[in-house]
Amino acid sequence: AQTTFAPEAASGTVDVTFTFDSSAIADGTELVAFESLERGDVELAAHADISDEAQTVTVHESAIGTIASDGLDGDKQVIADAETTITDTVAYTDVLPGMGYTMAGILVDRESGLPILTGENHDYTEDDLRTFMDALADALGAGEGNGTAVDMEALSALFEENADLVDHMVIASQAFTPED
């Protein structure tokens, strides 16, 4: 990054803003900013101290943790009924306050890892569901060999190509803007 400026006094400050995709950088990685002051093609000063704490920031990956419970009474027992509610309370850390996020979830069978399907008039095999879930994991960046970046284009295409299957899945989402 660079910033061009014309100082109004002999001493002062100027911001140099680095804008980049840090999603593939490992959690806990320390990044150090090195600076150089130039006028024309002549370097007048430099500050490149790898140990300078004031020049160092640490990358933190956003994380979530959840607690699912019966939406009726808050316990862990859900009674089979035509209208069942499960509340998944999701705690998040290391997000950007004031930015819009969407929390989304899919109910899956714990034993098989396959999505729960509701309604009638569907004829999906276990192989169909596994293929969909593998493609979903890849789009979400959770597949084998992937980083953690979500491929929104692939995710949108997957949901469009499998619209009928998605209509039978139990999916919920909530948009929110965190204050902290």
mmCIF file of C-alpha atoms in Angstrom, residues 74-172:
data_model
loop_
_atom_site.group_PDB
_atom_site.id
_atom_site.type_symbol
_atom_site.label_atom_id
_atom_site.label_comp_id
_atom_site.label_asym_id
_atom_site.label_seq_id
_atom_site.Cartn_x
_atom_site.Cartn_y
_atom_site.Cartn_z
ATOM 1 C CA GLY A 74 -35.750 -25.355 25.806
ATOM 2 C CA ASP A 75 -34.807 -28.955 26.610
ATOM 3 C CA LYS A 76 -33.054 -31.447 24.324
ATOM 4 C CA GLN A 77 -36.151 -33.576 23.624
ATOM 5 C CA VAL A 78 -38.120 -32.692 20.469
ATOM 6 C CA ILE A 79 -41.526 -34.321 20.184
ATOM 7 C CA ALA A 80 -42.438 -35.585 16.694
ATOM 8 C CA ASP A 81 -45.211 -33.254 15.541
ATOM 9 C CA ALA A 82 -46.493 -31.571 12.386
ATOM 10 C CA GLU A 83 -44.968 -28.295 13.579
ATOM 11 C CA THR A 84 -41.640 -28.665 15.373
ATOM 12 C CA THR A 85 -39.351 -25.811 16.339
ATOM 13 C CA ILE A 86 -35.678 -26.151 17.174
ATOM 14 C CA THR A 87 -33.842 -23.074 18.413
ATOM 15 C CA ASP A 88 -30.126 -23.023 17.720
ATOM 16 C CA THR A 89 -28.483 -20.323 19.842
ATOM 17 C CA VAL A 90 -25.288 -19.357 18.050
ATOM 18 C CA ALA A 91 -22.433 -17.512 19.731
ATOM 19 C CA TYR A 92 -19.941 -15.769 17.467
ATOM 20 C CA THR A 93 -16.448 -14.373 18.012
ATOM 21 C CA ASP A 94 -14.106 -12.189 16.003
ATOM 22 C CA VAL A 95 -16.596 -10.581 13.632
ATOM 23 C CA LEU A 96 -16.643 -6.974 12.444
ATOM 24 C CA PRO A 97 -19.041 -4.803 14.490
ATOM 25 C CA GLY A 98 -21.457 -2.796 12.363
ATOM 26 C CA MET A 99 -21.132 -5.115 9.338
ATOM 27 C CA GLY A 100 -24.067 -7.203 8.107
ATOM 28 C CA TYR A 101 -23.866 -10.987 8.451
ATOM 29 C CA THR A 102 -26.197 -13.902 7.789
ATOM 30 C CA MET A 103 -26.163 -16.929 10.077
ATOM 31 C CA ALA A 104 -27.499 -19.973 8.240
ATOM 32 C CA GLY A 105 -28.075 -23.577 9.242
ATOM 33 C CA ILE A 106 -29.250 -26.923 7.873
ATOM 34 C CA LEU A 107 -30.626 -29.752 10.001
ATOM 35 C CA VAL A 108 -28.818 -33.036 9.368
ATOM 36 C CA ASP A 109 -29.202 -36.558 10.701
ATOM 37 C CA ARG A 110 -26.395 -37.087 13.219
ATOM 38 C CA GLU A 111 -25.822 -40.721 12.289
ATOM 39 C CA SER A 112 -25.690 -40.363 8.491
ATOM 40 C CA GLY A 113 -24.630 -36.712 8.170
ATOM 41 C CA LEU A 114 -27.317 -36.274 5.528
ATOM 42 C CA PRO A 115 -29.887 -33.475 5.466
ATOM 43 C CA ILE A 116 -33.294 -33.970 7.038
ATOM 44 C CA LEU A 117 -35.993 -33.894 4.352
ATOM 45 C CA THR A 118 -39.588 -32.879 4.995
ATOM 46 C CA GLY A 119 -42.764 -33.024 2.996
ATOM 47 C CA GLU A 120 -43.796 -35.549 0.421
ATOM 48 C CA ASN A 121 -43.225 -36.037 -3.296
ATOM 49 C CA HIS A 122 -39.487 -36.413 -3.123
ATOM 50 C CA ASP A 123 -37.515 -39.380 -4.322
ATOM 51 C CA TYR A 124 -33.916 -38.645 -3.360
ATOM 52 C CA THR A 125 -31.486 -41.478 -2.782
ATOM 53 C CA GLU A 126 -28.787 -41.535 -0.137
ATOM 54 C CA ASP A 127 -26.260 -41.114 -2.986
ATOM 55 C CA ASP A 128 -28.118 -37.987 -4.204
ATOM 56 C CA LEU A 129 -27.946 -36.513 -0.708
ATOM 57 C CA ARG A 130 -24.254 -37.403 -0.246
ATOM 58 C CA THR A 131 -23.385 -35.836 -3.609
ATOM 59 C CA PHE A 132 -25.239 -32.664 -2.622
ATOM 60 C CA MET A 133 -23.593 -32.494 0.813
ATOM 61 C CA ASP A 134 -20.108 -33.026 -0.694
ATOM 62 C CA ALA A 135 -20.735 -30.183 -3.153
ATOM 63 C CA LEU A 136 -22.081 -28.036 -0.301
ATOM 64 C CA ALA A 137 -18.953 -28.694 1.788
ATOM 65 C CA ASP A 138 -16.766 -27.692 -1.167
ATOM 66 C CA ALA A 139 -18.734 -24.467 -1.771
ATOM 67 C CA LEU A 140 -18.523 -23.609 1.933
ATOM 68 C CA GLY A 141 -14.745 -24.123 1.922
ATOM 69 C CA ALA A 142 -14.997 -27.154 4.191
ATOM 70 C CA GLY A 143 -14.248 -29.830 1.612
ATOM 71 C CA GLU A 144 -11.001 -31.767 1.362
ATOM 72 C CA GLY A 145 -8.072 -29.554 0.423
ATOM 73 C CA ASN A 146 -10.068 -26.321 0.649
ATOM 74 C CA GLY A 147 -9.345 -23.279 2.751
ATOM 75 C CA THR A 148 -12.147 -21.608 4.673
ATOM 76 C CA ALA A 149 -13.376 -19.173 2.011
ATOM 77 C CA VAL A 150 -16.986 -19.593 0.883
ATOM 78 C CA ASP A 151 -17.418 -19.754 -2.902
ATOM 79 C CA MET A 152 -20.660 -17.744 -3.159
ATOM 80 C CA GLU A 153 -20.950 -18.345 -6.911
ATOM 81 C CA ALA A 154 -20.685 -22.123 -6.474
ATOM 82 C CA LEU A 155 -23.072 -22.016 -3.489
ATOM 83 C CA SER A 156 -25.711 -20.077 -5.451
ATOM 84 C CA ALA A 157 -25.372 -22.419 -8.432
ATOM 85 C CA LEU A 158 -25.653 -25.495 -6.195
ATOM 86 C CA PHE A 159 -28.860 -24.215 -4.596
ATOM 87 C CA GLU A 160 -30.333 -23.231 -7.993
ATOM 88 C CA GLU A 161 -29.457 -26.584 -9.606
ATOM 89 C CA ASN A 162 -30.995 -28.456 -6.652
ATOM 90 C CA ALA A 163 -33.962 -26.175 -5.946
ATOM 91 C CA ASP A 164 -36.435 -29.037 -5.385
ATOM 92 C CA LEU A 165 -34.107 -30.826 -2.958
ATOM 93 C CA VAL A 166 -33.405 -27.576 -1.106
ATOM 94 C CA ASP A 167 -37.176 -26.996 -0.801
ATOM 95 C CA HIS A 168 -37.423 -30.292 1.110
ATOM 96 C CA MET A 169 -34.509 -29.535 3.463
ATOM 97 C CA VAL A 170 -34.888 -27.902 6.875
ATOM 98 C CA ILE A 171 -32.958 -24.649 6.469
ATOM 99 C CA ALA A 172 -33.036 -21.481 8.557
#
